[in-house]
Coordinates of C-alpha atoms and ligand atoms in Angstrom, one line a residue:
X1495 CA 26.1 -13.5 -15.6
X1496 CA 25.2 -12.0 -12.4
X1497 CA 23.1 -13.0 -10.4
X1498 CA 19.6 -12.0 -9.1
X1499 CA 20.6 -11.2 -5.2
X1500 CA 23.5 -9.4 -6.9
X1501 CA 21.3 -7.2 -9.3
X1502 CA 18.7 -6.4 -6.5
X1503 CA 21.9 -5.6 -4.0
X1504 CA 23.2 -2.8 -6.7
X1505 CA 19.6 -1.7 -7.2
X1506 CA 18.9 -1.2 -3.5
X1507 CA 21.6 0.4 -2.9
X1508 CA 21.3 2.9 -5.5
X1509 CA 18.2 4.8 -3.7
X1510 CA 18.2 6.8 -0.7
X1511 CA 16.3 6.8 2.0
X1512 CA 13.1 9.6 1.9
X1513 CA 13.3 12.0 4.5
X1514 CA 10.7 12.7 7.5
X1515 CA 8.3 15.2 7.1
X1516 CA 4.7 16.1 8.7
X1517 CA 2.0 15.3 6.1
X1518 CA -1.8 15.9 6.1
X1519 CA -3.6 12.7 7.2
X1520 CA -4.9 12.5 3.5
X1521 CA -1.3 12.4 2.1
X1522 CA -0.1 10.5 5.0
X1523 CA -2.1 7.3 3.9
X1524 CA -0.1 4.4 2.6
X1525 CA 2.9 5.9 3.9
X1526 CA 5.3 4.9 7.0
X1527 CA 5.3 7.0 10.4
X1528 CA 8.7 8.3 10.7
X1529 CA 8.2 8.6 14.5
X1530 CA 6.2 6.7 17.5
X1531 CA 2.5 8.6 17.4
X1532 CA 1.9 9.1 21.3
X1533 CA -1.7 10.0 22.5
X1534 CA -1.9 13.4 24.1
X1535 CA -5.8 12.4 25.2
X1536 CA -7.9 9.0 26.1
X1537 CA -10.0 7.5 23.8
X1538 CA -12.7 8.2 24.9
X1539 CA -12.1 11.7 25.9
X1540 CA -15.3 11.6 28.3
X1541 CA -17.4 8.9 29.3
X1542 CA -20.2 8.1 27.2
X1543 CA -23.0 6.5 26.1
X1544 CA -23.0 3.0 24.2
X1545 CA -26.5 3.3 23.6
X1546 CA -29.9 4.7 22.6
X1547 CA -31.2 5.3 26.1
X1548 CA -31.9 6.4 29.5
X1549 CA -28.4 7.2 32.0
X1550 CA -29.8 6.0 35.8
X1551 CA -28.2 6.0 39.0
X1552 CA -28.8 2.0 39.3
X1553 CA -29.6 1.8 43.1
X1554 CA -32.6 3.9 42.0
X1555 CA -33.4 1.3 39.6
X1556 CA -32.8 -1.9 41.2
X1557 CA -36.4 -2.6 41.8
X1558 CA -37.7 -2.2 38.3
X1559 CA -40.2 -2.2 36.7
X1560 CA -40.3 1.6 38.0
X1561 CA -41.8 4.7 36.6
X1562 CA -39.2 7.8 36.5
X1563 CA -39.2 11.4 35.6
X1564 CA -37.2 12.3 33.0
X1565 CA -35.2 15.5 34.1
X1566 CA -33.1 16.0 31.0
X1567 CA -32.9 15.1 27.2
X1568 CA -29.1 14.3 26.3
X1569 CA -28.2 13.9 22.3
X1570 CA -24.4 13.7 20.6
X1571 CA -22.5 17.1 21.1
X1572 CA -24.0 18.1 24.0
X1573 CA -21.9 20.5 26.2
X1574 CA -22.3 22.0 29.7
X1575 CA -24.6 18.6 30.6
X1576 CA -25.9 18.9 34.5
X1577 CA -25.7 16.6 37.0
X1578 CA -28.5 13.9 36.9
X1579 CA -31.1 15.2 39.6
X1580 CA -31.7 12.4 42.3
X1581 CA -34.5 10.3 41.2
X1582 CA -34.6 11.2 38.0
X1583 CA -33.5 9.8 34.8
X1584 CA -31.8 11.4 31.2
X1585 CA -32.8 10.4 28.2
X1586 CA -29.2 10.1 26.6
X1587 CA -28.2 9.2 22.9
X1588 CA -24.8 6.8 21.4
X1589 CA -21.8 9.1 21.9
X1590 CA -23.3 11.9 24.6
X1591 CA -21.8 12.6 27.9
X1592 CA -23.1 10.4 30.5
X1593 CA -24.0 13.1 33.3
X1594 CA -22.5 13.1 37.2
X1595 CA -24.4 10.7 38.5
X1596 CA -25.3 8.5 36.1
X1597 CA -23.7 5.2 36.5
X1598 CA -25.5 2.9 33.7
X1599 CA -27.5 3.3 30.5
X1600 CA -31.1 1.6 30.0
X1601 CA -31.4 0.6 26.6
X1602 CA -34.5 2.2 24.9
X1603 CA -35.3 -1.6 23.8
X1604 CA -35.9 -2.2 27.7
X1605 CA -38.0 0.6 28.5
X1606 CA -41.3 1.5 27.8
X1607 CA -43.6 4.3 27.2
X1608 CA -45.1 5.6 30.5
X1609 CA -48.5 6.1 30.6
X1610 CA -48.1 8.6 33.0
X1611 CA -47.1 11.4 30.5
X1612 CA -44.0 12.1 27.7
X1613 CA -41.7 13.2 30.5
X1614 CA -41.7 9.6 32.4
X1615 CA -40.5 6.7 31.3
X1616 CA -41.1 3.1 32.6
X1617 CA -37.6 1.4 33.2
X1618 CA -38.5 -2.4 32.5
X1619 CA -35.4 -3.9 33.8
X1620 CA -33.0 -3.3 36.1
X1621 CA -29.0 -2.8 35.7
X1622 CA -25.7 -2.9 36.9
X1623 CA -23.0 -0.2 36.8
X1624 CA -21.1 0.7 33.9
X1625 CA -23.5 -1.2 31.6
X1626 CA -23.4 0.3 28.4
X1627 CA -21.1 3.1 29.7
X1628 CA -18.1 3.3 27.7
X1629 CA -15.5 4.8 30.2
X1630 CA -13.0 7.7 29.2
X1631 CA -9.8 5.7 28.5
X1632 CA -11.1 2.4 27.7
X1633 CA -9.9 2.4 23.8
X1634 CA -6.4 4.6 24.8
X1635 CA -5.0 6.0 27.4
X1636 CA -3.1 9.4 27.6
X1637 CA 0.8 9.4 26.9
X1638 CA 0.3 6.1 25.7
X1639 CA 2.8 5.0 21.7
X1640 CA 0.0 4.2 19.6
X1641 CA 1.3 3.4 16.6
X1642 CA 5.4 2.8 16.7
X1643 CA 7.6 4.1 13.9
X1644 CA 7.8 2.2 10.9
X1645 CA 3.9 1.7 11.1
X1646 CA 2.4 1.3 7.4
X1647 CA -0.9 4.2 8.1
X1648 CA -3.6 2.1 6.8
X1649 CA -7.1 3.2 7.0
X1650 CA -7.4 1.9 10.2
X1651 CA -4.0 3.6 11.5
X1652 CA -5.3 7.7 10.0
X1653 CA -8.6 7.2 11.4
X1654 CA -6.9 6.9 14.9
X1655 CA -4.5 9.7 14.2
X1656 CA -7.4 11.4 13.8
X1657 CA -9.6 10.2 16.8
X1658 CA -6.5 11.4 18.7
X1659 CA -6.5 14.6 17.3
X1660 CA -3.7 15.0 15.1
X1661 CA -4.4 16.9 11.4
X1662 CA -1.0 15.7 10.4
X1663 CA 1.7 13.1 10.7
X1664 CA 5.2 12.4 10.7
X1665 CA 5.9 10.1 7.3
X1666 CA 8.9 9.0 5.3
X1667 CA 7.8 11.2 2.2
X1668 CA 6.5 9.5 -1.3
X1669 CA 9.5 8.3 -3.4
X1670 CA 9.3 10.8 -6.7
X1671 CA 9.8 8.1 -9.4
X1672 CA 10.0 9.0 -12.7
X1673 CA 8.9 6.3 -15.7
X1674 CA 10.3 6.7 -19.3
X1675 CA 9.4 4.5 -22.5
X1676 CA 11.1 3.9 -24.9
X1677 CA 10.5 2.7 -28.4
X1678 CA 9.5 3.8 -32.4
X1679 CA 6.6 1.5 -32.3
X1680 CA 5.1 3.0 -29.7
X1681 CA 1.3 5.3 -29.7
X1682 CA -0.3 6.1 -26.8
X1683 CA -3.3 4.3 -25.9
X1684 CA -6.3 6.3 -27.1
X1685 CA -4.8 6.8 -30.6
X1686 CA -5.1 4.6 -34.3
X1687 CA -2.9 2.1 -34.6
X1688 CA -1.3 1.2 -37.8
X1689 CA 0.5 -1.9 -39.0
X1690 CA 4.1 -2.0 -36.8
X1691 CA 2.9 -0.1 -34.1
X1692 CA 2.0 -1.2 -30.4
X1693 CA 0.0 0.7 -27.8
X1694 CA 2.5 1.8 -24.5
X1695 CA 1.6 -0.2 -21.8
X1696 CA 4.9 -0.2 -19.6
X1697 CA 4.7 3.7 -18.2
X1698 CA 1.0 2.9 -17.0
X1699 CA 1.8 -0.6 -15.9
X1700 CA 4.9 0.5 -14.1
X1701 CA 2.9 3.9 -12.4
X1702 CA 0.2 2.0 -11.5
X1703 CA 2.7 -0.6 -9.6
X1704 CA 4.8 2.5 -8.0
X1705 CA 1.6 4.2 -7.3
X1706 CA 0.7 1.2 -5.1
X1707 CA 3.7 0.9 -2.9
X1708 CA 2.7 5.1 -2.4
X1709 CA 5.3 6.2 -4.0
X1710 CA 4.7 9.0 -7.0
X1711 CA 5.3 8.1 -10.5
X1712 CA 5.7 10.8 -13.1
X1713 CA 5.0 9.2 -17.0
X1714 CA 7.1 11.1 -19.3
X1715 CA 6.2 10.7 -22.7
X1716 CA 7.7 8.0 -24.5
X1717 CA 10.4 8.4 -27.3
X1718 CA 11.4 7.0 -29.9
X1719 CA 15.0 4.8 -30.4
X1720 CA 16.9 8.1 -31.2
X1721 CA 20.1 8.7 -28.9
X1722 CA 19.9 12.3 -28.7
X1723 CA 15.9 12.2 -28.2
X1724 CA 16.5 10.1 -25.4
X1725 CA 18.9 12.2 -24.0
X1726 CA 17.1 15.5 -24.0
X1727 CA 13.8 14.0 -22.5
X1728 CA 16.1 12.1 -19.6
X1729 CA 17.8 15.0 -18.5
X1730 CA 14.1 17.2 -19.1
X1731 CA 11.9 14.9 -16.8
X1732 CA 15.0 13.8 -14.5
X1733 CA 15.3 16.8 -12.5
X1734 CA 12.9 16.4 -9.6
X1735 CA 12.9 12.8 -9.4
X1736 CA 14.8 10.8 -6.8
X1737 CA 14.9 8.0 -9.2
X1738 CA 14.4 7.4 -12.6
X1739 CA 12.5 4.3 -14.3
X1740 CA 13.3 3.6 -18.0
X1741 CA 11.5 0.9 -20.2
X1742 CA 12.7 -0.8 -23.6
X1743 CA 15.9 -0.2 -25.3
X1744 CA 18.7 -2.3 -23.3
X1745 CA 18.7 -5.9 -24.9
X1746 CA 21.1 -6.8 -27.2
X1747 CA 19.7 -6.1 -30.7
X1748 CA 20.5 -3.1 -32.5
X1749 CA 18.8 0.2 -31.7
X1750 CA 19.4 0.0 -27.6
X1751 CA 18.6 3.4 -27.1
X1752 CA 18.9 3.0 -23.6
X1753 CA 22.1 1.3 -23.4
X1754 CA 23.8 3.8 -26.4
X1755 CA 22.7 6.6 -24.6
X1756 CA 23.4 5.9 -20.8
X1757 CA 26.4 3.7 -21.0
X1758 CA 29.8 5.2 -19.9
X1759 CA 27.3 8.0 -18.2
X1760 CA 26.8 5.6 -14.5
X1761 CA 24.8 2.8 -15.6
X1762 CA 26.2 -0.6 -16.1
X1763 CA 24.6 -3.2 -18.2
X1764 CA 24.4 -6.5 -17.4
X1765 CA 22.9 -9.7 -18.1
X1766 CA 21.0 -11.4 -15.1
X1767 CA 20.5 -14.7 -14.3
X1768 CA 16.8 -14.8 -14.7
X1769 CA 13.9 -15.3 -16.8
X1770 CA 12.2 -13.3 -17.9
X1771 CA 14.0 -10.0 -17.2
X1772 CA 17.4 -11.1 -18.0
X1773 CA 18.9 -7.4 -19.8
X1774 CA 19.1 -5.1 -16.8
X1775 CA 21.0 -1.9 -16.0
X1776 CA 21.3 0.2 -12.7
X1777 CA 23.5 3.2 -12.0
X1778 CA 23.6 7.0 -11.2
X1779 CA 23.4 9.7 -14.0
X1780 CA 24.5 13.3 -13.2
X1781 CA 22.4 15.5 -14.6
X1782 CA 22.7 19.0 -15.0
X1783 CA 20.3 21.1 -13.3
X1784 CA 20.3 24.6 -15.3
X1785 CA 22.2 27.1 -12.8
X1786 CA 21.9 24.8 -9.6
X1787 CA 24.9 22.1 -9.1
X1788 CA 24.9 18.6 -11.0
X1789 CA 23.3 16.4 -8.8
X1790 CA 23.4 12.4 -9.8
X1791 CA 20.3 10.6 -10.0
X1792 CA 19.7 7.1 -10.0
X1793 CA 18.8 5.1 -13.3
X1794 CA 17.3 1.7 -13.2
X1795 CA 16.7 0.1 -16.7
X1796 CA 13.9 -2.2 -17.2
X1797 CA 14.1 -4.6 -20.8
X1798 CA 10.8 -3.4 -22.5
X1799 CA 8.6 -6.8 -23.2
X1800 CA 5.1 -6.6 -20.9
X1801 CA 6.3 -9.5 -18.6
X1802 CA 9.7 -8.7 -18.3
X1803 CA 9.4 -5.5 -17.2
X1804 CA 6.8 -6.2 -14.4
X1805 CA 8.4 -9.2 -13.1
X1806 CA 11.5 -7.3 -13.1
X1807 CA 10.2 -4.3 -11.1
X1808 CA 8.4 -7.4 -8.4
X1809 CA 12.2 -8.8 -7.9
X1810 CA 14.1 -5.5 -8.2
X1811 CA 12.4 -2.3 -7.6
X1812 CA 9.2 -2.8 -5.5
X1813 CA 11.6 -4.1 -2.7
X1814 CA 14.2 -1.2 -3.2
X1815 CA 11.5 1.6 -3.5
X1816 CA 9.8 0.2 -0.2
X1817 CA 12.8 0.2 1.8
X1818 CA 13.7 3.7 0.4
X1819 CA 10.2 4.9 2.3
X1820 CA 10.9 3.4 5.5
X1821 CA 9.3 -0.4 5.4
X1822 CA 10.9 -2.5 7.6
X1823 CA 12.7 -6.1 5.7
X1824 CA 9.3 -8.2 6.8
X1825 CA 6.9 -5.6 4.6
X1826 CA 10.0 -5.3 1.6
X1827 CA 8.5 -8.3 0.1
X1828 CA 5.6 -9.8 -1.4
X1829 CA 4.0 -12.5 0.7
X1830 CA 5.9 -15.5 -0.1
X1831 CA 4.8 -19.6 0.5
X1832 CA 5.7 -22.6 -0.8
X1833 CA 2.4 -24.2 -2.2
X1834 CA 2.3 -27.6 -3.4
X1835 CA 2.1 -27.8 -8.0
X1836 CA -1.2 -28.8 -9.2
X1837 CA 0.9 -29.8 -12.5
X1838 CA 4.2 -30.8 -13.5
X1839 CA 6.6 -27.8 -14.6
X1840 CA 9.6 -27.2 -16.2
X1841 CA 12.4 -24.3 -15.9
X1842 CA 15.3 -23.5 -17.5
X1843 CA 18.6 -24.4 -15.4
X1844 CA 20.8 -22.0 -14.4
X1845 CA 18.2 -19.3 -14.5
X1846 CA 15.7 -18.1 -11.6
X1847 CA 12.3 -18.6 -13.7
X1848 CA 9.4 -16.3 -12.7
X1849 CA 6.5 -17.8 -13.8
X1850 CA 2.5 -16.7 -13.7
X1851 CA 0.5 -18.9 -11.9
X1852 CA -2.8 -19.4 -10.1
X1853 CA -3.9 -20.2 -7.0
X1854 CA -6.7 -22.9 -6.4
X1855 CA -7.3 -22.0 -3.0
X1856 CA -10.1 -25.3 -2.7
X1857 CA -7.3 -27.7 -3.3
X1858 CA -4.6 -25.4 -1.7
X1859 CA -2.7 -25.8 -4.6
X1860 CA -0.8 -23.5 -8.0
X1861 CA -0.3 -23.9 -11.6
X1862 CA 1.3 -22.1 -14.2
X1863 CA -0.6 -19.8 -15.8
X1864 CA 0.0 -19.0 -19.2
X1865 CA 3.7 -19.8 -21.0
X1866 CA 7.0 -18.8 -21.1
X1867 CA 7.0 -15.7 -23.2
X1868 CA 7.7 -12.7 -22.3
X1869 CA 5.1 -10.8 -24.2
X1870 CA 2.2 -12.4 -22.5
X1871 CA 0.7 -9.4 -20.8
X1872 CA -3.1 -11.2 -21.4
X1873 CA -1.6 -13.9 -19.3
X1874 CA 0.1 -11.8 -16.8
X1875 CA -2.7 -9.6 -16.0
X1876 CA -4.7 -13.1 -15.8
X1877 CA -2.0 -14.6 -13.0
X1878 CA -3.3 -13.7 -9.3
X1879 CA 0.5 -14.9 -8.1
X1880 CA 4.1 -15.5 -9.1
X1881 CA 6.1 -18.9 -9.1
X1882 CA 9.7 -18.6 -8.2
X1883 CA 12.0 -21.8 -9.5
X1884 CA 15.3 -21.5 -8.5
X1885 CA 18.2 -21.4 -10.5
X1886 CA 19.3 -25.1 -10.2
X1887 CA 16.0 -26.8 -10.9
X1888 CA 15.0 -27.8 -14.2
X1889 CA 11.9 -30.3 -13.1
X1890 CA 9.0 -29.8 -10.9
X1891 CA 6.5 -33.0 -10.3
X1892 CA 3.0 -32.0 -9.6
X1893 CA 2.7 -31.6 -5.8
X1894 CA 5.9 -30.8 -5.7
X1895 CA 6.3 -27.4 -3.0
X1896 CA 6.9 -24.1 -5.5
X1897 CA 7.8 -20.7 -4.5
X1898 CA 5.1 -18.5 -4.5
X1899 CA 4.8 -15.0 -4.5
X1900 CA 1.4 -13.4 -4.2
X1901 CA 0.2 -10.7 -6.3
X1902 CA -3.0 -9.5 -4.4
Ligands
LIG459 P1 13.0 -3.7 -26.2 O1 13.4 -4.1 -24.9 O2 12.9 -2.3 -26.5 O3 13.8 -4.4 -27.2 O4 11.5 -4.2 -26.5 C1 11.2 -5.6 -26.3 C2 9.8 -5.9 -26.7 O5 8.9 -5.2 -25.8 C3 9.4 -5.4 -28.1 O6 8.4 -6.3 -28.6 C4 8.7 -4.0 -27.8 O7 7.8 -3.7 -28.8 C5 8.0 -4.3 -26.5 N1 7.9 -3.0 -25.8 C6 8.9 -2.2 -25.5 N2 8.5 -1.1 -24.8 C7 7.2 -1.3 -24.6 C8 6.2 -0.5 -24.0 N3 6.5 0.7 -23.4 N4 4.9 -0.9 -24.1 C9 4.6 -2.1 -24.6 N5 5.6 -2.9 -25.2 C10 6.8 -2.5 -25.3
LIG460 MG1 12.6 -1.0 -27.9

C-alpha cells in the first residue's frame, strides 16, 4: 500500500505552477500577488481632515473661548482650496484638504454657534498642532513594498491596491479545474428520484471546495459507468483545464469506469494507506486537442462515497492546487493543532484515519462526530473540523492530544 505522504507527493507534483498575469482587482481577490505591490503615492495623498470641523492656525486659538470669522466652507473633493486668511477660520469636513495654514482641526463637538451671525463661529477650546490632522504619508509612504509577493489579496489587501491607485494586479492566475462524476445511479439534484438512484453531490461538493481555494471548477455532467461514455466526455471537457478532477468509479468492484477507462492511458491506481479515501489514482492523460498538438493533462481520481471524496481532496488536492497558485508551504495547509479528546477513540492500525469531529471551544476540547462510514455526508457537513490518527495508533483515551485539522 502506499502511503499518504507518497500519494500527496505524486499528486503535487503532477500540477504546474499558474502563470503571472495582471488581473482586475475584482478577479484578483483570493488570489496570490505574483510580484511585491510598491506605492507610487502616500496614503494620504494630501493632508487632511479627521474630523467634522473648523481648520485654525492654533496660536490664533490658544486663548479660547474666542469668536472667529469663518472665511471659507471646506467639504470632501474640494480642489483649488486657498490659503486660510490670517485670523480667520474654515469650516472643513472628514477627508477635505486642510488649507496652507491651517495647522489643527476644532471638532464641531467643541464649538459653538456664534451669536454674532452664521459666518462666526465660537471656538470653545483650544488645540495643539496636528490635532486631528491626518498628515500626507502617515498610513504609506511613497516607493514603499506594500504587500510582498506571495501575499493572499484579501479584502483588506484589494482595498489598498486600490487606495494606492492601481485598477489591476499582478496574480498567479485561477487554477482551471475541471470536476467529472461518475456513476449510473446518479440524477442531478432538482430531478425525481426513483428507487436505485442518488442525487450527485460530489461535482457540487468538490466545486464548491476548489472554488474556495480560488481556483475555477468546471462541472461537467456526470456519466454513467460506460467506458466509452466516459471517454468521450473526458477528452470533451478536458481541453481547457489544467487539471482534471474525476469522482466514483476507481474501487475495486466491478464497473470501475474510471479505472477501465484511464488505466494504461497515465494514471496509476493504487491503494493508499488511509481511511476513508483508500482507492486513489493520479497521472497525466494526453488528450487530443482537434488540429492543435496533444497536450497531457493531469488526472487525479477521487473514490466516489461523500466522505471519501472530500477528505480525500483536504489531504491531497487542496494542498496541491494551493501550491499550484502560488501559496507559500505555511498557507498549503489547513490550520492544524493537537487538541486534547473529549472521548475515547478508536482507529484502525496501519491506516491514517480521518475522522469528523467537533470542537467544544468552552472546554478546549474534540470528539468524533459522527462514525466510521464513508457515506456519512449528514455527518460530514455536521463536523466543523477533522481528526487525523496516525497510522500506528489504534487507541486514543479521552484527553489524550489528537490531530486536528480545522474546517472553518
Ligand atoms: P464508487 O466509488 O463509484 O464505487 O461509489 C462509491 C459510493 O459512492 C456509491 O455508494 C456511490 O453511489 C456513491 N457515489 C459515487 N459517486 C457519487 C456522486 N457523484 N455523488 C454522490 N454519491 C456518489
Ligand atoms: Mg460508481
Amino acid at each position: 500500500m502506499r502511503s499518504v505522504a507518497e500519494h500527496a507527493a505524486l499528486v503535487a507534483g503532477l500540477i504546474r505552477g499558474t502563470p503571472v498575469e495582471r488581473l482586475p482587482l475584482d478577479q484578483a481577490a483570493g488570489l496570490v500577488l505574483g510580484t511585491d505591490l510598491r506605492a507610487t503615492i502616500d496614503l494620504p495623498p494630501f493632508p487632511n481632515s479627521a474630523m467634522d470641523g473648523y481648520a485654525v492656525r492654533t496660536v490664533e486659538v490658544a486663548s479660547a473661548p474666542v469668536e472667529m470669522v469663518v472665511s471659507q466652507d471646506i467639504p470632501a473633493g474640494r480642489l483649488g482650496v486657498p490659503p486660510l486668511a490670517p485670523g480667520t477660520v474654515a469650516r472643513i469636513m472628514t477627508g477635505a484638504p486642510i488649507p496652507d495654514g491651517a495647522d489643527a482641526v476644532v471638532p464641531v463637538e467643541q464649538t459653538s454657534v456664534a451669536p454674532a451671525g452664521t459666518d462666526r463661529v465660537r471656538i470653545d477650546v483650544a488645540t495643539v498642532g496636528g490635532r486631528h490632522v491626518r498628515s500626507q504619508g502617515s498610513d504609506v509612504m511613497a516607493g514603499a513594498v506594500v504587500l510582498a509577493r506571495g501575499a493572499h489579496l484579501g479584502a483588506p489587501q484589494i482595498g489598498l491596491a486600490a487606495a494606492l491607485g492601481n485598477a489591476e494586479l499582478s496574480v498567479h492566475l485561477p487554477l482551471r479545474v475541471l470536476v467529472l462524476s461518475t456513476g449510473s445511479e446518479l440524477v442531478a439534484p432538482g430531478n425525481p428520484l426513483q428507487r436505485g438512484q442518488i442525487y450527485e453531490s460530489n461535482a457540487p461538493m468538490l466545486a464548491a471546495a476548489i472554488s474556495a481555494t480560488g481556483a475555477r471548477p468546471t462541472v461537467a455532467h456526470f456519466v454513467a459507468d460506460d467506458v466509452d461514455e466516459f471517454r468521450s466526455a473526458f477528452a470533451a471537457a478536458a481541453i481547457g483545464a489544467d487539471l482534471v478532477v474525476t469522482s466514483g468509479g476507481v474501487s475495486a468492484g466491478a464497473y470501475e469506469v474510471v479505472k477501465d477507462a484511464l488505466t494504461g492511458r497515465g494514471v496509476e491506481f493504487a491503494k493508499v494507506a488511509m481511511q476513508p479515501g483508500m482507492p486513489q489514482g493520479a497521472g497525466a492523460v494526453e488528450i487530443d486537442c482537434s488540429g492543435s498538438p496533444a497536450r497531457s493533462v493531469p488526472v487525479v481520481t477521487l473514490p466516489g462515497n461523500p466522505v471519501s471524496s472530500f477528505v480525500s481532496f483536504e489531504v491531497f488536492l487542496r494542498p496541491a492546487i494551493l501550491a499550484a497558485m502560488g501559496h507559500p508551504p505555511t498557507r498549503q495547509h489547513r490550520r492544524t493543532r493537537l487538541l486534547p479528546l473529549a472521548e475515547p477513540l478508536s482507529s484502525i492500525h496501519g491506516k491514517r484515519e480521518f475522522r469528523r469531529g467537533l470542537l467544544d471551544p468552552a472546554a478546549a476540547t474534540v470528539a468524533s462526530f459522527g462514525g466510521r462510514g464513508s457515506h456519512l455526508l449528514g455527518w460530514l457537513a455536521g463536523a466543523d473540523c477533522l481528526l487525523v490518527v496516525p497510522e500506528e495508533v489504534a487507541e486514543l483515551a479521552a484527553g489524550d492530544p489528537v490531530e486536528v485539522w480545522d474546517l472553518t
